Amino acid sequence: MKSQHISIVGTGYVGLCTAIGFASKGYKIITSTHNVERATSINRGVPPFYEPDLQETLLNVVRNGYLKCVLTREEAVLNTDVTFITVATPSQPDGTIDLRHIKSSAIEIGKALNKKDTYHLVVVKSTVVPGTTENMVKLLLEKHSNKHCGSDFGLCMNPEFLREGSALHDTLHPDRIIIGEHDKKSGDALDALYKEFYGEETLPTIRTNLPTAELIKYANNAFLATKISFINIIANICEKILGADITTVAESIGLDQRINPRFLRAGLGYGGSCFPKDVKALIAFSNQLGYIPTILQAVQEVNENQAKHAVEKAKEKLAELNGKRIAILGLSFKPNTDDMREAQSVPIINQLLNEGANVTAYDPVAIPNAKSIFKNKIIYASSPVECLTDADCCIIVTEWDEFKKLMAEDFTQNMRHPILIDGRRIYNPEEYSQKLEFVTIGLGQ
Ligand code: UDX
């Protein structure tokens, strides 16, 4: 029997994966959402989004009574000892984050705490700019509970680093734990919970104050985004030097242990629900403090240009795009997810459509989400071969394993003009450039 009952407010990637992670290790979990359809789906054991292994693990924990989803924060808080806040903090048009869900969650949790007699720990897991936990969450919790933070209830900020596509794995095997604590008692409580959860596996744990923990999340994502934009500019330089190859450059600099090889894959840039939003938010937040974070502005600019780069390459090959049929392989922002948020496929397809091209797209799982974005402006294929049929040019936008298995012949035999733009460096340039018109990222050709 685990020592704590846990509630999780918010059922997005972070919330649901954290919930399922705890439940799979024997914790009784109550998740909460105001979305009736979502709650019903979770209670039936059906995750509202695609993620490897999630479906079977969710079904298992729901059937065994370890996880349920309720519709009110109050029910979740009153029946548990710890509450994680994992609601979304989306971008606003000026780049700052929208804290509306954090606010409403803190109010509702505060009201529920007012009805509780025992100590309760509240943990902010959502990505929030420094100062939010202390100046917004704490104040709202105290105001609506009529209780004192530190003695009546605890408060921590505990950023999450899980990646989509391996969210459950990352939840169960994080690199480290960051505990931003309002006071020592709060930090001790969260530390004890994680020690019990991770058991013998001793994870590096950093205990710090609330704003430092909040900033760590932004610094982490901004640094990874910087690595990607950095390798993409080196890739662009490679393209101007005959024979220069970014994969060998990346492999070589990655062997320097001060650099390390991860997040040095050149391609069409980063997307997803975190990097674009977090880089933007950190820029906007710094600006508000009167500081211009020059590197981050460049990281963002390089990333936006990387999507255009794929279209430029198609244009160079086809002279003009008007009336041409372009096959897009891959729509999700990365493999193993159906998430289309800030996917590079979106600006690429929009630009192709603006230039008068006809677009056919295929993705193993993201087509339902893509339909809500592109409606009937593009054609959706049900297989890579159907997508390639009669195309004048193909762009690899997402590096799904399924595409890595395609042979040069799949392109030459099905396309009208076998022009292939490998935006993710998945094919062997020596072989493919002998068999078809082949252009790739970061290779001086
Ligand atoms: C990221 C962070 O990795 C994670 O710690 C945080 O909690 C949420 O944001 P995620 O967005 O799920 O996770 O995906 P990630 O694997 O980091 O990839 C982000 C984007 O960068 C993808 O579009 C991917 O294609 C791109 N990328 C990644 C590259 O272009 N090159 C690389 O070398 C690595």
Short mmCIF file of C-alpha atoms and ligand atoms in Angstrom, two decimals:
data_model
loop_
_atom_site.label_atom_id
_atom_site.label_comp_id
_atom_site.label_asym_id
_atom_site.label_seq_id
_atom_site.Cartn_x
_atom_site.Cartn_y
_atom_site.Cartn_z
CA MET A 1 0.00 0.00 0.00
CA LYS A 2 1.46 3.35 -1.06
CA SER A 3 1.61 6.11 1.53
CA GLN A 4 -0.07 8.84 -0.52
CA HIS A 5 -3.20 9.22 -2.60
CA ILE A 6 -2.56 11.55 -5.53
CA SER A 7 -4.76 13.81 -7.61
CA ILE A 8 -3.76 15.28 -10.94
CA VAL A 9 -5.47 18.34 -12.32
CA GLY A 10 -5.33 18.33 -16.13
CA THR A 11 -5.33 15.35 -18.45
CA GLY A 12 -2.97 16.41 -21.25
CA TYR A 13 0.30 14.62 -22.03
CA VAL A 14 1.99 15.56 -18.77
CA GLY A 15 -1.08 15.02 -16.58
CA LEU A 16 -2.24 11.73 -17.99
CA CYS A 17 1.24 10.22 -18.36
CA THR A 18 2.16 11.24 -14.81
CA ALA A 19 -1.13 9.77 -13.59
CA ILE A 20 -0.64 6.51 -15.43
CA GLY A 21 3.01 6.35 -14.32
CA PHE A 22 2.03 6.63 -10.64
CA ALA A 23 -0.95 4.29 -11.05
CA SER A 24 1.19 1.64 -12.76
CA LYS A 25 3.32 1.55 -9.61
CA GLY A 26 0.37 1.02 -7.29
CA TYR A 27 -0.68 4.56 -6.34
CA LYS A 28 -4.38 5.42 -6.19
CA ILE A 29 -4.81 8.27 -8.64
CA ILE A 30 -7.69 10.65 -9.29
CA THR A 31 -7.32 12.79 -12.38
CA SER A 32 -9.67 15.67 -13.05
CA THR A 33 -10.86 17.49 -16.13
CA HIS A 34 -13.89 19.64 -16.91
CA ASN A 35 -14.18 17.90 -20.29
CA VAL A 36 -16.93 15.28 -19.93
CA GLU A 37 -16.03 13.44 -23.13
CA ARG A 38 -12.38 13.21 -22.09
CA ALA A 39 -13.27 11.94 -18.61
CA THR A 40 -15.58 9.28 -20.05
CA SER A 41 -12.89 8.16 -22.46
CA ILE A 42 -10.25 7.93 -19.69
CA ASN A 43 -12.63 6.01 -17.42
CA ARG A 44 -13.16 3.53 -20.26
CA GLY A 45 -9.39 3.10 -20.49
CA VAL A 46 -9.09 4.92 -23.81
CA PRO A 47 -6.41 7.66 -23.91
CA PRO A 48 -7.52 10.85 -25.69
CA PHE A 49 -4.26 10.97 -27.72
CA TYR A 50 -1.82 8.53 -29.27
CA GLU A 51 1.27 7.57 -27.32
CA PRO A 52 3.15 4.25 -27.44
CA ASP A 53 2.09 1.78 -24.68
CA LEU A 54 -0.39 4.24 -23.23
CA GLN A 55 -3.56 2.46 -24.32
CA GLU A 56 -2.80 -0.88 -22.66
CA THR A 57 -1.30 0.64 -19.51
CA LEU A 58 -4.29 2.95 -19.05
CA LEU A 59 -6.77 0.13 -19.56
CA ASN A 60 -4.90 -1.95 -17.02
CA VAL A 61 -4.80 0.69 -14.27
CA VAL A 62 -8.43 1.70 -14.82
CA ARG A 63 -9.59 -1.94 -14.68
CA ASN A 64 -7.58 -2.56 -11.52
CA GLY A 65 -9.07 0.49 -9.84
CA TYR A 66 -5.86 2.51 -9.59
CA LEU A 67 -6.96 5.41 -11.77
CA LYS A 68 -10.20 7.25 -12.28
CA CYS A 69 -11.12 10.59 -13.77
CA VAL A 70 -13.55 12.99 -12.10
CA LEU A 71 -15.11 16.25 -13.23
CA THR A 72 -14.39 18.50 -10.28
CA ARG A 73 -11.14 19.63 -8.67
CA GLU A 74 -12.94 19.45 -5.35
CA GLU A 75 -13.61 15.72 -5.54
CA ALA A 76 -10.00 15.16 -6.61
CA VAL A 77 -8.49 17.24 -3.79
CA LEU A 78 -10.77 16.07 -0.98
CA ASN A 79 -9.95 12.43 -1.61
CA THR A 80 -6.17 12.73 -1.89
CA ASP A 81 -3.07 14.02 -0.05
CA VAL A 82 -1.13 15.54 -2.93
CA THR A 83 -2.37 17.46 -5.99
CA PHE A 84 -0.28 18.02 -9.12
CA ILE A 85 -1.33 20.89 -11.39
CA THR A 86 -0.61 19.94 -15.00
CA VAL A 87 -2.95 22.20 -16.94
CA ALA A 88 -1.89 23.79 -20.24
CA THR A 89 -0.16 27.17 -20.41
CA PRO A 90 -0.54 28.00 -24.12
CA SER A 91 1.09 30.89 -25.98
CA GLN A 92 -0.69 34.19 -26.44
CA PRO A 93 -0.22 36.18 -29.66
CA ASP A 94 2.59 38.27 -28.06
CA GLY A 95 4.49 35.12 -26.98
CA THR A 96 3.65 35.40 -23.27
CA ILE A 97 1.87 32.45 -21.71
CA ASP A 98 -1.81 32.28 -20.93
CA LEU A 99 -2.15 31.51 -17.21
CA ARG A 100 -5.93 31.29 -17.21
CA HIS A 101 -6.05 27.53 -16.46
CA ILE A 102 -3.44 27.85 -13.71
CA LYS A 103 -5.52 30.60 -12.15
CA SER A 104 -8.81 28.72 -12.25
CA SER A 105 -7.15 25.53 -10.97
CA ALA A 106 -5.57 27.37 -8.04
CA ILE A 107 -8.93 28.93 -7.15
CA GLU A 108 -10.77 25.60 -7.26
CA ILE A 109 -8.05 23.76 -5.35
CA GLY A 110 -8.00 26.59 -2.78
CA LYS A 111 -11.76 26.28 -2.26
CA ALA A 112 -11.43 22.52 -1.79
CA LEU A 113 -8.56 22.98 0.69
CA ASN A 114 -10.88 25.16 2.73
CA LYS A 115 -12.98 22.04 3.36
CA LYS A 116 -10.00 19.89 4.40
CA ASP A 117 -8.62 19.43 7.88
CA THR A 118 -5.37 17.69 7.00
CA TYR A 119 -2.12 18.94 5.45
CA HIS A 120 -2.20 18.81 1.62
CA LEU A 121 0.67 19.28 -0.80
CA VAL A 122 0.07 21.21 -4.03
CA VAL A 123 2.66 20.77 -6.80
CA VAL A 124 2.80 22.91 -9.95
CA LYS A 125 4.04 20.78 -12.85
CA SER A 126 2.80 23.00 -15.68
CA THR A 127 5.44 25.14 -17.37
CA VAL A 128 5.08 28.61 -15.85
CA VAL A 129 7.30 31.69 -15.96
CA PRO A 130 9.33 32.50 -12.84
CA GLY A 131 7.23 34.11 -10.14
CA THR A 132 3.95 32.39 -11.08
CA THR A 133 3.92 29.81 -8.29
CA GLU A 134 4.77 32.32 -5.57
CA ASN A 135 2.82 35.32 -6.83
CA MET A 136 -0.23 33.71 -8.37
CA VAL A 137 -0.73 30.11 -7.23
CA LYS A 138 0.23 30.67 -3.60
CA LEU A 139 -1.84 33.83 -3.26
CA LEU A 140 -4.94 32.24 -4.81
CA LEU A 141 -4.60 29.07 -2.75
CA GLU A 142 -4.28 31.08 0.48
CA LYS A 143 -7.11 33.44 -0.42
CA HIS A 144 -9.62 30.73 -1.33
CA SER A 145 -8.66 28.22 1.35
CA ASN A 146 -8.30 30.80 4.07
CA LYS A 147 -5.24 28.82 5.12
CA HIS A 148 -1.54 29.44 5.41
CA CYS A 149 0.96 28.13 2.86
CA GLY A 150 3.81 26.31 4.58
CA SER A 151 1.91 25.21 7.69
CA ASP A 152 -1.64 24.27 6.55
CA PHE A 153 -0.69 23.16 3.08
CA GLY A 154 2.55 22.75 1.14
CA LEU A 155 3.57 24.13 -2.24
CA CYS A 156 6.23 22.98 -4.72
CA MET A 157 7.14 23.61 -8.34
CA ASN A 158 8.30 20.45 -10.06
CA PRO A 159 8.96 20.82 -13.81
CA GLU A 160 8.42 17.88 -16.12
CA PHE A 161 10.74 16.88 -18.94
CA LEU A 162 8.88 14.03 -20.66
CA ARG A 163 9.01 13.82 -24.43
CA GLU A 164 6.02 12.93 -26.55
CA GLY A 165 6.50 9.59 -28.22
CA SER A 166 8.25 8.24 -25.12
CA ALA A 167 6.17 9.98 -22.48
CA LEU A 168 5.48 6.96 -20.30
CA HIS A 169 9.08 5.77 -20.42
CA ASP A 170 10.33 9.27 -19.53
CA THR A 171 7.87 9.50 -16.64
CA LEU A 172 9.18 6.26 -15.18
CA HIS A 173 12.88 6.95 -15.96
CA PRO A 174 13.65 10.67 -15.73
CA ASP A 175 17.26 11.94 -15.81
CA ARG A 176 16.70 13.92 -12.60
CA ILE A 177 14.08 15.47 -10.37
CA ILE A 178 13.79 19.20 -9.77
CA ILE A 179 11.99 20.24 -6.61
CA GLY A 180 11.33 23.94 -6.22
CA GLU A 181 10.05 24.33 -2.67
CA HIS A 182 8.13 27.08 -0.94
CA ASP A 183 9.42 25.78 2.41
CA LYS A 184 11.38 22.79 3.69
CA LYS A 185 8.33 20.82 4.83
CA SER A 186 6.82 21.03 1.32
CA GLY A 187 10.10 19.98 -0.31
CA ASP A 188 10.58 17.09 2.14
CA ALA A 189 7.07 15.83 1.38
CA LEU A 190 7.61 15.79 -2.40
CA ASP A 191 11.11 14.35 -2.04
CA ALA A 192 9.73 11.51 0.13
CA LEU A 193 7.00 10.79 -2.43
CA TYR A 194 9.53 10.53 -5.27
CA LYS A 195 11.91 8.41 -3.19
CA GLU A 196 9.06 5.97 -2.58
CA PHE A 197 7.99 6.12 -6.24
CA TYR A 198 11.42 5.54 -7.79
CA GLY A 199 12.53 3.14 -5.06
CA GLU A 200 16.12 1.94 -5.24
CA GLU A 201 16.83 3.91 -8.40
CA THR A 202 18.64 6.88 -6.86
CA LEU A 203 17.90 9.84 -9.09
CA PRO A 204 19.84 13.07 -8.91
CA THR A 205 17.50 15.48 -7.14
CA ILE A 206 17.94 19.23 -7.12
CA ARG A 207 16.14 21.08 -4.37
CA THR A 208 15.82 24.77 -4.90
CA ASN A 209 13.44 27.71 -4.59
CA LEU A 210 10.30 28.21 -6.67
CA PRO A 211 11.52 30.71 -9.33
CA THR A 212 14.72 28.76 -9.98
CA ALA A 213 12.70 25.59 -10.60
CA GLU A 214 10.41 27.52 -12.94
CA LEU A 215 13.37 28.89 -14.88
CA ILE A 216 15.09 25.47 -15.10
CA LYS A 217 12.30 24.19 -17.32
CA TYR A 218 12.63 27.12 -19.73
CA ALA A 219 16.42 26.98 -19.73
CA ASN A 220 16.34 23.25 -20.46
CA ASN A 221 14.00 23.51 -23.43
CA ALA A 222 15.64 26.68 -24.76
CA PHE A 223 19.05 25.01 -24.63
CA LEU A 224 17.83 21.95 -26.56
CA ALA A 225 16.14 24.20 -29.13
CA THR A 226 19.42 26.11 -29.41
CA LYS A 227 21.30 22.88 -30.15
CA ILE A 228 18.84 22.11 -32.95
CA SER A 229 19.01 25.56 -34.52
CA PHE A 230 22.78 25.54 -34.16
CA ILE A 231 23.16 22.24 -36.02
CA ASN A 232 20.70 23.48 -38.65
CA ILE A 233 22.82 26.55 -39.39
CA ILE A 234 25.91 24.35 -39.69
CA ALA A 235 23.85 22.12 -42.04
CA ASN A 236 23.00 25.17 -44.14
CA ILE A 237 26.70 26.07 -44.32
CA CYS A 238 27.50 22.47 -45.36
CA GLU A 239 25.08 22.80 -48.26
CA LYS A 240 27.25 25.58 -49.67
CA ILE A 241 30.46 23.51 -49.58
CA LEU A 242 30.77 20.72 -52.14
CA GLY A 243 31.04 17.38 -50.32
CA ALA A 244 30.57 18.73 -46.78
CA ASP A 245 28.20 16.52 -44.76
CA ILE A 246 26.35 17.55 -41.60
CA THR A 247 25.89 13.98 -40.31
CA THR A 248 29.65 13.51 -40.03
CA VAL A 249 30.07 16.98 -38.52
CA ALA A 250 27.33 16.26 -35.93
CA GLU A 251 28.68 12.81 -35.12
CA SER A 252 32.18 14.20 -34.66
CA ILE A 253 31.34 17.18 -32.49
CA GLY A 254 28.94 14.94 -30.52
CA LEU A 255 31.88 12.78 -29.47
CA ASP A 256 33.25 15.74 -27.55
CA GLN A 257 31.80 14.91 -24.15
CA ARG A 258 31.27 18.60 -23.47
CA ILE A 259 28.82 18.68 -26.40
CA ASN A 260 27.29 15.13 -26.50
CA PRO A 261 25.56 13.67 -29.56
CA ARG A 262 21.92 14.17 -28.63
CA PHE A 263 19.71 16.83 -30.20
CA LEU A 264 22.18 17.38 -33.00
CA ARG A 265 20.02 15.95 -35.78
CA ALA A 266 19.81 18.51 -38.55
CA GLY A 267 16.48 18.67 -40.36
CA LEU A 268 13.50 20.91 -40.97
CA GLY A 269 13.54 22.34 -37.46
CA TYR A 270 11.74 21.72 -34.22
CA GLY A 271 8.00 21.76 -33.54
CA GLY A 272 5.67 20.45 -30.86
CA SER A 273 3.86 21.84 -27.89
CA CYS A 274 6.97 22.83 -25.95
CA PHE A 275 10.04 24.16 -27.78
CA PRO A 276 8.33 26.82 -29.92
CA LYS A 277 6.10 27.96 -27.05
CA ASP A 278 8.83 27.92 -24.41
CA VAL A 279 11.41 29.77 -26.50
CA LYS A 280 8.79 32.40 -27.32
CA ALA A 281 7.72 32.70 -23.69
CA LEU A 282 11.29 33.04 -22.42
CA ILE A 283 11.95 35.79 -24.97
CA ALA A 284 8.74 37.62 -23.99
CA PHE A 285 9.46 37.17 -20.28
CA SER A 286 13.05 38.48 -20.65
CA ASN A 287 11.78 41.43 -22.67
CA GLN A 288 9.38 42.28 -19.85
CA LEU A 289 12.40 42.34 -17.54
CA GLY A 290 14.14 44.75 -19.92
CA TYR A 291 16.61 42.18 -21.26
CA ILE A 292 16.90 41.11 -24.93
CA PRO A 293 17.91 37.42 -25.16
CA THR A 294 19.65 37.70 -28.55
CA ILE A 295 20.55 34.02 -28.91
CA LEU A 296 16.97 32.92 -28.37
CA GLN A 297 15.70 35.32 -31.02
CA ALA A 298 18.16 33.81 -33.49
CA VAL A 299 17.15 30.26 -32.48
CA GLN A 300 13.55 31.08 -33.31
CA GLU A 301 14.39 32.79 -36.60
CA VAL A 302 16.59 29.90 -37.77
CA ASN A 303 13.79 27.47 -36.97
CA GLU A 304 11.19 29.42 -38.93
CA ASN A 305 13.53 29.61 -41.92
CA GLN A 306 14.21 25.86 -41.81
CA ALA A 307 10.62 25.06 -42.84
CA LYS A 308 10.85 27.53 -45.74
CA HIS A 309 14.13 25.87 -46.71
CA ALA A 310 12.32 22.65 -47.73
CA VAL A 311 9.97 24.58 -50.01
CA GLU A 312 12.89 26.53 -51.53
CA LYS A 313 14.56 23.23 -52.38
CA ALA A 314 11.39 21.97 -54.10
CA LYS A 315 11.17 25.24 -56.03
CA GLU A 316 14.80 25.03 -57.17
CA LYS A 317 14.14 21.56 -58.58
CA LEU A 318 10.75 22.22 -60.15
CA ALA A 319 11.31 25.82 -61.36
CA GLU A 320 7.82 26.66 -60.16
CA LEU A 321 5.35 25.01 -57.81
CA ASN A 322 2.10 26.17 -59.41
CA GLY A 323 0.08 23.13 -60.53
CA LYS A 324 2.73 20.65 -59.32
CA ARG A 325 1.75 17.68 -57.22
CA ILE A 326 3.80 17.50 -54.01
CA ALA A 327 3.80 14.41 -51.79
CA ILE A 328 4.34 15.10 -48.09
CA LEU A 329 5.47 12.13 -46.03
CA GLY A 330 4.98 12.85 -42.33
CA LEU A 331 2.66 15.37 -40.68
CA SER A 332 3.19 15.04 -36.92
CA PHE A 333 5.87 17.24 -35.33
CA LYS A 334 7.99 14.14 -34.74
CA PRO A 335 7.58 10.35 -35.08
CA ASN A 336 5.50 8.21 -32.70
CA THR A 337 2.92 10.86 -31.96
CA ASP A 338 -0.21 12.17 -33.67
CA ASP A 339 0.46 15.65 -32.29
CA MET A 340 0.35 18.37 -34.94
CA ARG A 341 0.96 21.32 -32.62
CA GLU A 342 3.54 23.63 -34.23
CA ALA A 343 4.48 20.80 -36.59
CA GLN A 344 6.84 21.97 -39.34
CA SER A 345 4.48 20.28 -41.82
CA VAL A 346 2.01 23.14 -41.27
CA PRO A 347 4.11 26.08 -42.57
CA ILE A 348 5.55 23.83 -45.30
CA ILE A 349 2.12 22.77 -46.60
CA ASN A 350 0.70 26.29 -46.25
CA GLN A 351 3.54 27.72 -48.31
CA LEU A 352 3.16 25.02 -50.96
CA LEU A 353 -0.57 25.78 -51.19
CA ASN A 354 0.12 29.52 -51.39
CA GLU A 355 2.39 28.89 -54.34
CA GLY A 356 -0.34 26.94 -56.12
CA ALA A 357 0.92 23.38 -55.56
CA ASN A 358 -1.43 20.41 -55.07
CA VAL A 359 -0.52 18.61 -51.87
CA THR A 360 -1.08 14.95 -51.02
CA ALA A 361 -0.01 13.89 -47.53
CA TYR A 362 0.43 10.69 -45.61
CA ASP A 363 1.16 10.07 -41.92
CA PRO A 364 0.71 6.80 -40.02
CA VAL A 365 -1.33 8.39 -37.19
CA ALA A 366 -1.68 12.18 -37.55
CA ILE A 367 -4.18 12.39 -40.42
CA PRO A 368 -7.28 12.90 -38.20
CA ASN A 369 -5.55 15.86 -36.52
CA ALA A 370 -4.24 17.16 -39.86
CA LYS A 371 -7.81 17.14 -41.25
CA SER A 372 -8.88 19.65 -38.64
CA ILE A 373 -6.09 21.99 -39.82
CA PHE A 374 -6.06 21.61 -43.60
CA LYS A 375 -9.69 20.48 -44.10
CA ASN A 376 -10.14 19.62 -47.79
CA LYS A 377 -7.30 21.84 -49.01
CA ILE A 378 -5.04 18.81 -49.36
CA ILE A 379 -5.52 15.15 -50.27
CA TYR A 380 -4.96 12.53 -47.57
CA ALA A 381 -3.36 9.28 -48.70
CA SER A 382 -3.76 5.99 -46.90
CA SER A 383 -0.25 4.68 -47.61
CA PRO A 384 3.17 6.07 -48.60
CA VAL A 385 2.85 4.55 -52.08
CA GLU A 386 -0.59 6.10 -52.63
CA CYS A 387 0.89 9.44 -51.52
CA LEU A 388 3.78 9.15 -53.99
CA THR A 389 1.66 8.12 -56.94
CA ASP A 390 1.97 10.66 -59.78
CA ALA A 391 3.77 13.20 -57.58
CA ASP A 392 6.27 15.64 -59.07
CA CYS A 393 8.25 15.92 -55.86
CA CYS A 394 8.24 14.32 -52.40
CA ILE A 395 9.31 15.98 -49.15
CA ILE A 396 10.11 13.86 -46.08
CA VAL A 397 8.90 16.03 -43.22
CA THR A 398 8.77 13.53 -40.30
CA GLU A 399 11.20 10.64 -39.91
CA TRP A 400 8.73 7.80 -39.20
CA ASP A 401 10.37 4.33 -39.28
CA GLU A 402 7.87 3.35 -41.97
CA PHE A 403 9.48 5.86 -44.36
CA LYS A 404 13.00 4.65 -43.59
CA LYS A 405 12.00 1.29 -45.10
CA LEU A 406 11.02 2.80 -48.47
CA MET A 407 13.38 1.86 -51.30
CA ALA A 408 14.55 4.21 -54.04
CA GLU A 409 12.34 2.13 -56.38
CA ASP A 410 9.22 3.07 -54.39
CA PHE A 411 9.86 6.64 -55.48
CA THR A 412 11.02 5.97 -59.04
CA GLN A 413 8.20 3.55 -59.85
CA ASN A 414 5.33 5.60 -58.46
CA MET A 415 6.16 9.27 -58.92
CA ARG A 416 5.68 11.19 -62.14
CA HIS A 417 9.00 12.94 -61.54
CA PRO A 418 11.13 11.20 -58.93
CA ILE A 419 12.45 14.23 -57.05
CA LEU A 420 12.99 13.47 -53.39
CA ILE A 421 13.76 16.05 -50.71
CA ASP A 422 14.90 14.25 -47.60
CA GLY A 423 14.19 16.82 -44.89
CA ARG A 424 15.26 14.49 -42.08
CA ARG A 425 18.39 12.77 -43.43
CA ILE A 426 16.87 9.26 -43.41
CA TYR A 427 18.20 7.93 -46.73
CA ASN A 428 21.71 7.13 -47.87
CA PRO A 429 22.63 10.01 -50.23
CA GLU A 430 25.15 7.91 -52.21
CA GLU A 431 22.58 5.27 -53.11
CA TYR A 432 19.58 7.55 -53.57
CA SER A 433 21.32 10.19 -55.66
CA GLN A 434 22.32 7.50 -58.16
CA LYS A 435 18.74 6.34 -58.57
CA LEU A 436 16.71 9.56 -58.52
CA GLU A 437 16.93 13.32 -58.17
CA PHE A 438 17.82 13.49 -54.53
CA VAL A 439 18.28 16.57 -52.36
CA THR A 440 18.94 16.41 -48.66
CA ILE A 441 19.59 18.64 -45.67
CA GLY A 442 23.16 19.53 -44.81
CA LEU A 443 24.98 17.98 -47.76
CA GLY A 444 27.00 20.02 -50.23
CA GLN A 445 25.74 18.48 -53.48
C1 UDX B 1 10.44 18.42 -25.56
C2 UDX B 1 11.56 18.15 -24.54
O1 UDX B 1 12.49 17.20 -25.08
C3 UDX B 1 10.96 17.62 -23.24
O2 UDX B 1 11.98 17.48 -22.27
C4 UDX B 1 9.91 18.61 -22.74
O3 UDX B 1 9.29 18.13 -21.56
C5 UDX B 1 8.86 18.86 -23.80
O4 UDX B 1 9.50 19.31 -25.01
P1 UDX B 1 8.98 16.97 -27.22
O5 UDX B 1 8.46 18.28 -27.72
O6 UDX B 1 8.00 15.90 -26.92
O7 UDX B 1 9.85 17.18 -25.89
O8 UDX B 1 9.95 16.38 -28.34
P2 UDX B 1 11.51 16.31 -28.62
O9 UDX B 1 11.89 14.91 -28.80
O10 UDX B 1 12.29 17.09 -27.67
O11 UDX B 1 11.57 17.00 -30.08
C6 UDX B 1 11.14 18.34 -30.27
C7 UDX B 1 11.33 18.74 -31.70
O12 UDX B 1 12.71 18.87 -32.01
C8 UDX B 1 10.77 17.77 -32.73
O13 UDX B 1 10.12 18.49 -33.75
C9 UDX B 1 11.98 17.06 -33.29
O14 UDX B 1 11.80 16.63 -34.60
C10 UDX B 1 13.02 18.16 -33.20
N1 UDX B 1 14.40 17.66 -33.11
C11 UDX B 1 14.79 16.97 -32.01
C12 UDX B 1 15.31 17.93 -34.13
O15 UDX B 1 14.95 18.58 -35.13
N2 UDX B 1 16.60 17.49 -33.99
C13 UDX B 1 17.02 16.81 -32.92
O16 UDX B 1 18.21 16.45 -32.87
C14 UDX B 1 16.09 16.52 -31.89
#
